[in-house]
Tab-separated table of C-alpha atoms in Angstrom:
chain	number	residue	atom	x	y	z
A	1	UNK	CA	9.352	211.325	133.139
A	2	UNK	CA	6.734	209.631	131.006
A	3	UNK	CA	5.706	206.319	132.511
A	4	UNK	CA	3.706	205.316	129.462
A	5	UNK	CA	6.983	204.271	127.809
A	6	UNK	CA	7.682	201.618	130.433
A	7	UNK	CA	6.647	197.988	130.388
A	8	UNK	CA	4.293	196.934	133.214
A	9	UNK	CA	7.118	195.394	135.218
A	10	UNK	CA	9.149	198.540	134.932
A	11	UNK	CA	6.247	200.750	135.880
A	12	UNK	CA	5.568	198.739	139.000
A	13	UNK	CA	9.097	199.303	140.169
A	14	UNK	CA	9.636	202.868	139.086
A	15	UNK	CA	6.253	204.522	139.533
A	16	UNK	CA	6.415	205.090	143.340
A	17	UNK	CA	9.747	206.896	143.102
A	18	UNK	CA	8.645	208.860	140.059
A	19	UNK	CA	5.450	210.033	141.740
A	20	UNK	CA	7.312	211.179	144.844
A	21	UNK	CA	9.810	212.969	142.656
A	22	UNK	CA	7.109	214.828	140.783
A	23	UNK	CA	5.293	215.706	143.999
A	24	UNK	CA	8.418	217.403	145.309
A	25	UNK	CA	7.929	220.295	142.891
A	26	UNK	CA	4.484	220.078	141.353
A	27	UNK	CA	2.323	219.774	144.429
A	28	UNK	CA	-0.933	221.139	143.032
A	29	UNK	CA	-4.462	220.063	143.832
A	30	UNK	CA	-6.178	217.268	141.964
A	31	UNK	CA	-8.438	219.745	140.149
A	32	UNK	CA	-5.912	220.754	137.524
A	33	UNK	CA	-3.302	219.218	135.325
A	34	UNK	CA	0.133	220.768	135.197
A	35	UNK	CA	1.011	222.704	132.048
A	36	UNK	CA	4.464	221.138	131.769
A	37	UNK	CA	6.328	218.549	133.793
A	38	UNK	CA	9.854	217.249	133.344
A	39	UNK	CA	12.196	214.571	134.553
A	40	UNK	CA	14.563	215.292	137.496
A	41	UNK	CA	12.521	218.225	138.919
A	42	UNK	CA	14.842	218.213	141.958
A	43	UNK	CA	17.030	220.586	139.916
A	44	UNK	CA	14.411	223.273	140.572
A	45	UNK	CA	14.435	222.962	144.359
A	46	UNK	CA	15.677	226.242	145.794
A	47	UNK	CA	18.713	225.132	147.817
A	48	UNK	CA	19.409	227.902	150.324
A	49	UNK	CA	17.329	228.870	153.330
A	50	UNK	CA	17.896	232.591	152.847
A	51	UNK	CA	16.164	232.754	149.461
A	52	UNK	CA	13.557	230.228	150.616
A	53	UNK	CA	12.633	232.605	153.443
A	54	UNK	CA	12.203	235.421	150.905
A	55	UNK	CA	9.540	233.805	148.738
A	56	UNK	CA	12.050	231.855	146.633
A	57	UNK	CA	13.756	234.993	145.270
A	58	UNK	CA	17.468	235.244	144.562
A	59	UNK	CA	18.288	236.000	140.905
A	60	UNK	CA	19.162	239.651	141.509
A	61	UNK	CA	20.626	239.127	145.013
A	62	UNK	CA	22.929	236.115	144.469
A	63	UNK	CA	25.704	237.332	146.761
A	64	UNK	CA	26.934	234.093	148.354
A	65	UNK	CA	27.984	230.579	147.334
A	66	UNK	CA	24.392	229.684	146.423
A	67	UNK	CA	24.626	232.179	143.563
A	68	UNK	CA	25.642	229.258	141.346
A	69	UNK	CA	22.001	228.096	141.578
A	70	UNK	CA	20.246	231.462	141.333
A	71	UNK	CA	22.562	233.302	138.976
A	72	UNK	CA	26.234	232.389	138.425
A	73	UNK	CA	26.919	236.012	137.462
A	74	UNK	CA	26.387	236.833	141.144
A	75	UNK	CA	29.629	235.030	141.954
A	76	UNK	CA	31.519	237.937	140.385
A	77	UNK	CA	32.761	240.507	142.863
A	78	UNK	CA	32.521	238.163	145.838
A	79	UNK	CA	35.536	237.882	148.098
A	80	UNK	CA	37.300	235.093	149.931
A	81	UNK	CA	36.022	231.545	150.308
A	82	UNK	CA	32.707	230.187	151.524
A	83	UNK	CA	31.157	226.777	152.100
A	84	UNK	CA	27.414	226.333	152.654
A	85	UNK	CA	25.329	223.279	153.500
A	86	UNK	CA	21.536	222.953	153.458
A	87	UNK	CA	19.414	220.101	154.805
A	88	UNK	CA	15.631	219.774	154.520
A	89	UNK	CA	13.237	216.918	155.241
A	90	UNK	CA	11.224	216.825	152.014
A	91	UNK	CA	7.410	216.751	151.951
A	92	UNK	CA	7.096	215.918	155.667
A	93	UNK	CA	3.279	215.886	155.496
A	94	UNK	CA	3.415	212.816	153.257
A	95	UNK	CA	5.198	210.817	155.938
A	96	UNK	CA	7.825	209.639	153.434
A	97	UNK	CA	11.512	209.268	154.253
A	98	UNK	CA	12.603	211.893	151.720
A	99	UNK	CA	15.274	214.503	152.322
A	100	UNK	CA	17.134	217.141	150.323
A	101	UNK	CA	20.781	218.125	150.811
A	102	UNK	CA	22.915	220.747	149.114
A	103	UNK	CA	26.631	221.414	149.529
A	104	UNK	CA	28.252	224.359	147.734
A	105	UNK	CA	31.494	226.280	147.942
A	106	UNK	CA	33.085	229.280	146.242
A	107	UNK	CA	36.579	230.721	146.014
A	108	UNK	CA	37.432	234.165	144.655
A	109	UNK	CA	40.705	234.936	142.841
A	110	UNK	CA	41.485	238.633	142.597
A	111	UNK	CA	41.581	239.822	139.006
A	112	UNK	CA	40.387	236.466	137.652
A	113	UNK	CA	36.890	235.866	139.020
A	114	UNK	CA	35.075	233.542	141.396
A	115	UNK	CA	34.876	229.760	141.021
A	116	UNK	CA	32.217	227.612	142.700
A	117	UNK	CA	31.058	224.021	142.893
A	118	UNK	CA	28.090	222.117	144.276
A	119	UNK	CA	26.633	218.705	145.073
A	120	UNK	CA	22.827	218.414	145.113
A	121	UNK	CA	21.181	215.267	146.450
A	122	UNK	CA	17.532	214.243	146.796
A	123	UNK	CA	16.837	210.996	148.619
A	124	UNK	CA	13.603	209.434	147.364
A	125	UNK	CA	13.501	206.779	150.046
A	126	UNK	CA	12.785	203.086	149.888
A	127	UNK	CA	10.074	201.552	147.684
A	128	UNK	CA	8.656	198.096	147.163
A	129	UNK	CA	9.404	196.440	143.841
A	130	UNK	CA	6.802	194.235	142.151
A	131	UNK	CA	6.327	192.575	138.788
A	132	UNK	CA	3.328	192.973	136.465
A	133	UNK	CA	1.390	190.459	138.574
A	134	UNK	CA	2.003	192.300	141.831
A	135	UNK	CA	4.513	189.759	143.130
A	136	UNK	CA	6.807	191.204	145.797
A	137	UNK	CA	10.376	191.396	144.447
A	138	UNK	CA	11.917	193.127	147.448
A	139	UNK	CA	12.745	196.769	147.989
A	140	UNK	CA	14.996	199.317	146.346
A	141	UNK	CA	16.193	202.845	147.106
A	142	UNK	CA	15.968	205.796	144.724
A	143	UNK	CA	17.786	209.102	144.559
A	144	UNK	CA	18.758	212.001	142.292
A	145	UNK	CA	22.218	213.559	142.233
A	146	UNK	CA	23.828	216.528	140.486
A	147	UNK	CA	27.460	217.674	140.630
A	148	UNK	CA	28.568	220.898	138.980
A	149	UNK	CA	30.933	223.867	138.768
A	150	UNK	CA	30.362	227.567	138.013
A	151	UNK	CA	32.345	230.705	137.281
A	152	UNK	CA	31.498	234.417	137.505
A	153	UNK	CA	33.441	237.495	136.443
A	154	UNK	CA	32.816	241.228	136.485
A	155	UNK	CA	33.206	242.537	132.920
A	156	UNK	CA	32.170	246.151	133.622
A	157	UNK	CA	31.899	248.129	136.865
A	158	UNK	CA	28.127	247.511	136.877
A	159	UNK	CA	27.853	244.310	134.812
A	160	UNK	CA	28.772	240.696	135.624
A	161	UNK	CA	28.515	237.475	133.638
A	162	UNK	CA	28.542	233.873	134.803
A	163	UNK	CA	28.259	230.318	133.580
A	164	UNK	CA	28.033	226.825	135.017
A	165	UNK	CA	27.631	223.174	134.120
A	166	UNK	CA	26.419	220.103	135.991
A	167	UNK	CA	26.331	216.343	135.586
A	168	UNK	CA	22.924	214.855	136.421
A	169	UNK	CA	22.420	211.274	137.577
A	170	UNK	CA	18.999	209.874	138.399
A	171	UNK	CA	18.520	206.428	139.943
A	172	UNK	CA	14.841	205.515	140.186
A	173	UNK	CA	15.270	201.784	140.613
A	174	UNK	CA	17.110	198.608	139.699
A	175	UNK	CA	15.548	196.464	136.972
A	176	UNK	CA	17.756	193.443	136.451
A	177	UNK	CA	15.117	191.517	134.486
A	178	UNK	CA	14.319	194.237	131.956
A	179	UNK	CA	16.691	194.830	129.061
A	180	UNK	CA	15.026	198.041	127.886
A	181	UNK	CA	14.574	199.929	131.180
A	182	UNK	CA	17.634	200.414	133.356
A	183	UNK	CA	15.994	202.601	135.985
A	184	UNK	CA	18.864	205.095	135.767
A	185	UNK	CA	19.419	208.137	133.594
A	186	UNK	CA	22.274	210.579	132.925
A	187	UNK	CA	22.306	214.061	131.416
A	188	UNK	CA	24.147	217.386	131.626
A	189	UNK	CA	22.942	220.958	132.090
A	190	UNK	CA	24.444	224.354	131.276
A	191	UNK	CA	23.749	227.704	132.994
A	192	UNK	CA	24.254	231.269	131.716
A	193	UNK	CA	23.717	234.326	133.901
A	194	UNK	CA	23.789	238.132	133.777
A	195	UNK	CA	23.694	240.566	136.711
A	196	UNK	CA	23.437	244.354	136.314
A	197	UNK	CA	23.840	246.741	139.249
A	198	UNK	CA	23.398	250.266	137.853
A	199	UNK	CA	24.900	253.163	139.771
A	200	UNK	CA	21.691	255.182	139.867
A	201	UNK	CA	20.440	254.871	143.413
A	202	UNK	CA	22.852	257.085	145.282
A	203	UNK	CA	24.905	256.147	148.318
A	204	UNK	CA	22.189	254.300	150.256
A	205	UNK	CA	20.138	252.748	147.439
A	206	UNK	CA	21.320	249.897	145.195
A	207	UNK	CA	19.031	248.393	142.527
A	208	UNK	CA	19.994	245.202	140.707
A	209	UNK	CA	18.602	243.151	137.824
A	210	UNK	CA	19.384	239.523	137.016
A	211	UNK	CA	18.715	236.865	134.385
A	212	UNK	CA	19.636	233.189	134.478
A	213	UNK	CA	19.142	230.453	131.881
A	214	UNK	CA	19.526	227.212	133.824
A	215	UNK	CA	19.713	223.477	133.085
A	216	UNK	CA	19.984	223.786	129.332
A	217	UNK	CA	20.802	220.281	128.191
A	218	UNK	CA	19.784	217.083	126.393
A	219	UNK	CA	16.952	214.797	127.419
A	220	UNK	CA	17.398	212.145	130.070
A	221	UNK	CA	16.211	208.592	129.431
A	222	UNK	CA	15.626	205.604	131.717
A	223	UNK	CA	15.132	203.310	128.748
A	224	UNK	CA	17.266	202.132	125.834
A	225	UNK	CA	14.315	202.875	123.536
A	226	UNK	CA	12.411	206.116	123.142
A	227	UNK	CA	13.535	209.746	122.939
A	228	UNK	CA	13.740	210.382	126.683
A	229	UNK	CA	12.274	213.219	128.747
A	230	UNK	CA	13.248	216.849	129.101
A	231	UNK	CA	15.231	218.106	132.047
A	232	UNK	CA	13.883	221.330	133.657
A	233	UNK	CA	15.497	223.979	131.465
A	234	UNK	CA	14.208	227.302	132.744
A	235	UNK	CA	14.631	231.059	132.703
A	236	UNK	CA	14.733	233.156	135.860
A	237	UNK	CA	14.252	236.921	135.838
A	238	UNK	CA	14.617	239.050	138.929
A	239	UNK	CA	15.157	242.476	140.399
A	240	UNK	CA	16.100	243.669	143.870
A	241	UNK	CA	16.456	246.921	145.740
A	242	UNK	CA	18.761	247.272	148.743
A	243	UNK	CA	18.255	250.293	151.006
A	244	UNK	CA	20.567	251.217	153.866
A	245	UNK	CA	18.617	253.112	156.506
A	246	UNK	CA	21.781	253.852	158.471
A	247	UNK	CA	25.043	252.111	159.354
A	248	UNK	CA	23.198	249.427	161.359
A	249	UNK	CA	19.915	248.795	159.524
A	250	UNK	CA	19.456	247.506	155.961
A	251	UNK	CA	16.391	246.476	153.947
A	252	UNK	CA	16.237	244.427	150.744
A	253	UNK	CA	13.203	243.847	148.542
A	254	UNK	CA	13.225	241.309	145.707
A	255	UNK	CA	10.916	239.945	143.010
A	256	UNK	CA	11.526	236.879	140.795
A	257	UNK	CA	9.725	235.248	137.869
A	258	UNK	CA	10.571	231.749	136.663
A	259	UNK	CA	9.407	229.757	133.622
A	260	UNK	CA	10.145	226.277	132.324
A	261	UNK	CA	11.544	226.291	128.795
A	262	UNK	CA	9.956	222.966	127.855
A	263	UNK	CA	7.715	222.144	124.893
A	264	UNK	CA	6.157	219.116	123.211
A	265	UNK	CA	5.643	218.419	119.518
A	266	UNK	CA	2.411	217.298	117.824
A	267	UNK	CA	3.045	213.683	118.874
A	268	UNK	CA	3.388	214.641	122.530
A	269	UNK	CA	7.147	214.055	122.628
A	270	UNK	CA	9.485	216.568	124.222
A	271	UNK	CA	11.210	218.909	121.795
A	272	UNK	CA	14.977	219.335	122.085
A	273	UNK	CA	16.062	222.017	124.534
A	274	UNK	CA	17.412	224.149	121.691
A	275	UNK	CA	13.989	224.158	120.011
A	276	UNK	CA	12.126	224.645	123.291
A	277	UNK	CA	14.111	227.816	124.021
A	278	UNK	CA	11.932	229.448	121.363
A	279	UNK	CA	8.824	227.266	120.978
A	280	UNK	CA	7.939	227.258	124.707
A	281	UNK	CA	6.823	230.908	124.497
A	282	UNK	CA	3.232	230.240	123.505
A	283	UNK	CA	-0.147	229.513	125.059
A	284	UNK	CA	-0.927	225.908	125.978
A	285	UNK	CA	-4.326	224.232	126.021
A	286	UNK	CA	-4.856	222.179	129.166
A	287	UNK	CA	-7.651	219.688	129.924
A	288	UNK	CA	-8.926	220.171	133.446
A	289	UNK	CA	-10.508	217.459	135.578
A	290	UNK	CA	-14.164	218.041	136.238
A	291	UNK	CA	-14.822	219.819	132.935
A	292	UNK	CA	-17.043	218.323	130.278
A	293	UNK	CA	-15.751	216.276	127.308
A	294	UNK	CA	-13.864	218.381	124.844
A	295	UNK	CA	-13.666	221.334	127.232
A	296	UNK	CA	-10.268	222.779	128.057
A	297	UNK	CA	-8.536	225.921	129.253
A	298	UNK	CA	-5.950	227.968	127.395
A	299	UNK	CA	-3.030	228.963	129.622
A	300	UNK	CA	-1.127	232.008	128.395
A	301	UNK	CA	2.596	232.593	128.752
A	302	UNK	CA	2.337	234.817	131.832
A	303	UNK	CA	0.367	232.105	133.648
A	304	UNK	CA	3.172	229.642	132.961
A	305	UNK	CA	5.542	231.659	135.188
A	306	UNK	CA	5.911	231.276	138.929
A	307	UNK	CA	6.295	234.498	140.900
A	308	UNK	CA	8.058	235.285	144.146
A	309	UNK	CA	8.182	238.410	146.324
A	310	UNK	CA	10.562	238.761	149.233
A	311	UNK	CA	11.831	241.130	151.893
A	312	UNK	CA	14.818	240.985	154.221
A	313	UNK	CA	15.919	243.103	157.178
A	314	UNK	CA	19.456	243.033	158.555
A	315	UNK	CA	20.614	244.577	161.812
A	316	UNK	CA	24.319	245.363	162.000
A	317	UNK	CA	25.091	242.399	159.682
A	318	UNK	CA	24.406	240.151	162.676
A	319	UNK	CA	20.721	239.236	162.612
A	320	UNK	CA	18.189	239.013	159.775
A	321	UNK	CA	14.427	238.596	159.485
A	322	UNK	CA	12.790	237.541	156.216
A	323	UNK	CA	9.387	236.950	154.674
A	324	UNK	CA	7.955	236.367	151.224
A	325	UNK	CA	5.117	235.187	149.012
A	326	UNK	CA	5.177	232.581	146.225
A	327	UNK	CA	2.477	232.085	143.594
A	328	UNK	CA	1.921	229.512	140.860
A	329	UNK	CA	-1.159	229.440	138.626
A	330	UNK	CA	-3.691	226.628	139.385
A	331	UNK	CA	-3.211	225.202	135.874
A	332	UNK	CA	0.562	225.205	136.347
A	333	UNK	CA	0.895	223.375	139.663
A	334	UNK	CA	-1.142	225.530	142.055
A	335	UNK	CA	1.533	226.156	144.656
A	336	UNK	CA	0.856	229.211	146.806
A	337	UNK	CA	2.519	229.914	150.114
A	338	UNK	CA	3.945	232.480	152.496
A	339	UNK	CA	7.511	232.068	153.685
A	340	UNK	CA	9.301	233.150	156.830
A	341	UNK	CA	12.976	233.096	157.671
A	342	UNK	CA	15.708	234.245	160.003
A	343	UNK	CA	19.464	234.442	159.823
A	344	UNK	CA	22.396	234.915	162.149
A	345	UNK	CA	25.947	235.790	161.172
A	346	UNK	CA	28.939	236.225	163.436
A	347	UNK	CA	32.601	236.159	162.503
A	348	UNK	CA	33.075	233.188	160.111
A	349	UNK	CA	29.778	231.413	160.806
A	350	UNK	CA	26.302	232.023	159.401
A	351	UNK	CA	23.039	230.164	160.055
A	352	UNK	CA	19.762	230.515	158.110
A	353	UNK	CA	16.353	228.977	158.738
A	354	UNK	CA	13.201	229.132	156.603
A	355	UNK	CA	9.616	227.916	156.974
A	356	UNK	CA	6.786	227.501	154.437
A	357	UNK	CA	3.157	228.165	155.310
A	358	UNK	CA	1.052	226.773	152.447
A	359	UNK	CA	-2.145	228.647	151.535
A	360	UNK	CA	-3.788	225.697	149.761
A	361	UNK	CA	-5.315	222.878	151.788
A	362	UNK	CA	-3.483	219.576	152.267
A	363	UNK	CA	-0.372	220.812	150.490
A	364	UNK	CA	2.572	218.389	150.820
A	365	UNK	CA	4.842	221.440	150.987
A	366	UNK	CA	3.180	222.720	154.153
A	367	UNK	CA	5.458	223.010	157.209
A	368	UNK	CA	8.552	222.637	155.040
A	369	UNK	CA	11.658	223.675	157.024
A	370	UNK	CA	15.120	224.298	155.552
A	371	UNK	CA	18.283	224.782	157.560
A	372	UNK	CA	21.541	226.172	156.179
A	373	UNK	CA	24.993	226.627	157.716
A	374	UNK	CA	27.741	228.753	156.149
A	375	UNK	CA	31.454	229.108	156.761
A	376	UNK	CA	32.852	232.289	155.195
A	377	UNK	CA	36.542	233.200	155.106
A	378	UNK	CA	37.189	236.663	153.643
A	379	UNK	CA	40.729	237.639	152.825
């Protein structure tokens, strides 16, 4: 969100929550500005511990209820019903009382497809509210919430399609004495996904390729004036290769690339998401702190992507080990970390755990732990 649109009183109340919200995703060093930022970045938080343990990869895997985040086309071909819940203390190194929670479920109907729904919640904690003079006006709590539904169907033996929609509600504060700034915003987002699993690998080798356009929707505004701010519309591309060593041992390798589809016009205002789908594919000039006046850096399209690599090993569908690597260009947020994860599945219950080891110093994402529990009922 763009705080320059707020009156001083509004900024004093909303800025702490907004800064914490932005830090949740764009946790780069102070040496570089971020190429693009958006409102409600919590929509980009990877919700499941399995993918988080694999370097934030999941577009071409997407084989459980969390597929509605990674690629709704992955819902197609799934069986039975599943419910999954993820909890994560958010940015623990900052000492803030933030936490992230994600509840999702899916239900497959033979011959029709698979339906899924989710609730995503980010608690931004309690902040102090002040006026333009710094007078204490008490405290308020902030949070972001999204509720949505998705559907996936297999249209060919090797090709699946999926779609989804979500309602987004952001509450950054309560401003009873400001008529222009409510402190709350509402928007909607649409997802479209494709998953292709060609039959070219033989009996023990299965490649897959996925694409997901996520959070395509109108701007969100916390003010009755002004055009609002873009939500994080983005494109995810991914591929995976699953290799069965024998009846007990299975390996999966995955790679993902993700880019925000956000652009600004000549006046610095966000373009509509329909325009940004096309105009965001260009180099951006970024001013970097520490450089001389008038000096800047041009950031090409490939540097505006984030990249993830992941690997997973399963033994007898009971126990899994995972690791991965995530990279983001220094001019685009500068997140870089190694991930580790483990999973356990027995009968109807599954448990996943992931851990982030940040490679940059003083990263607020360091020591991030996510914990997921699944209940799966196959018919």
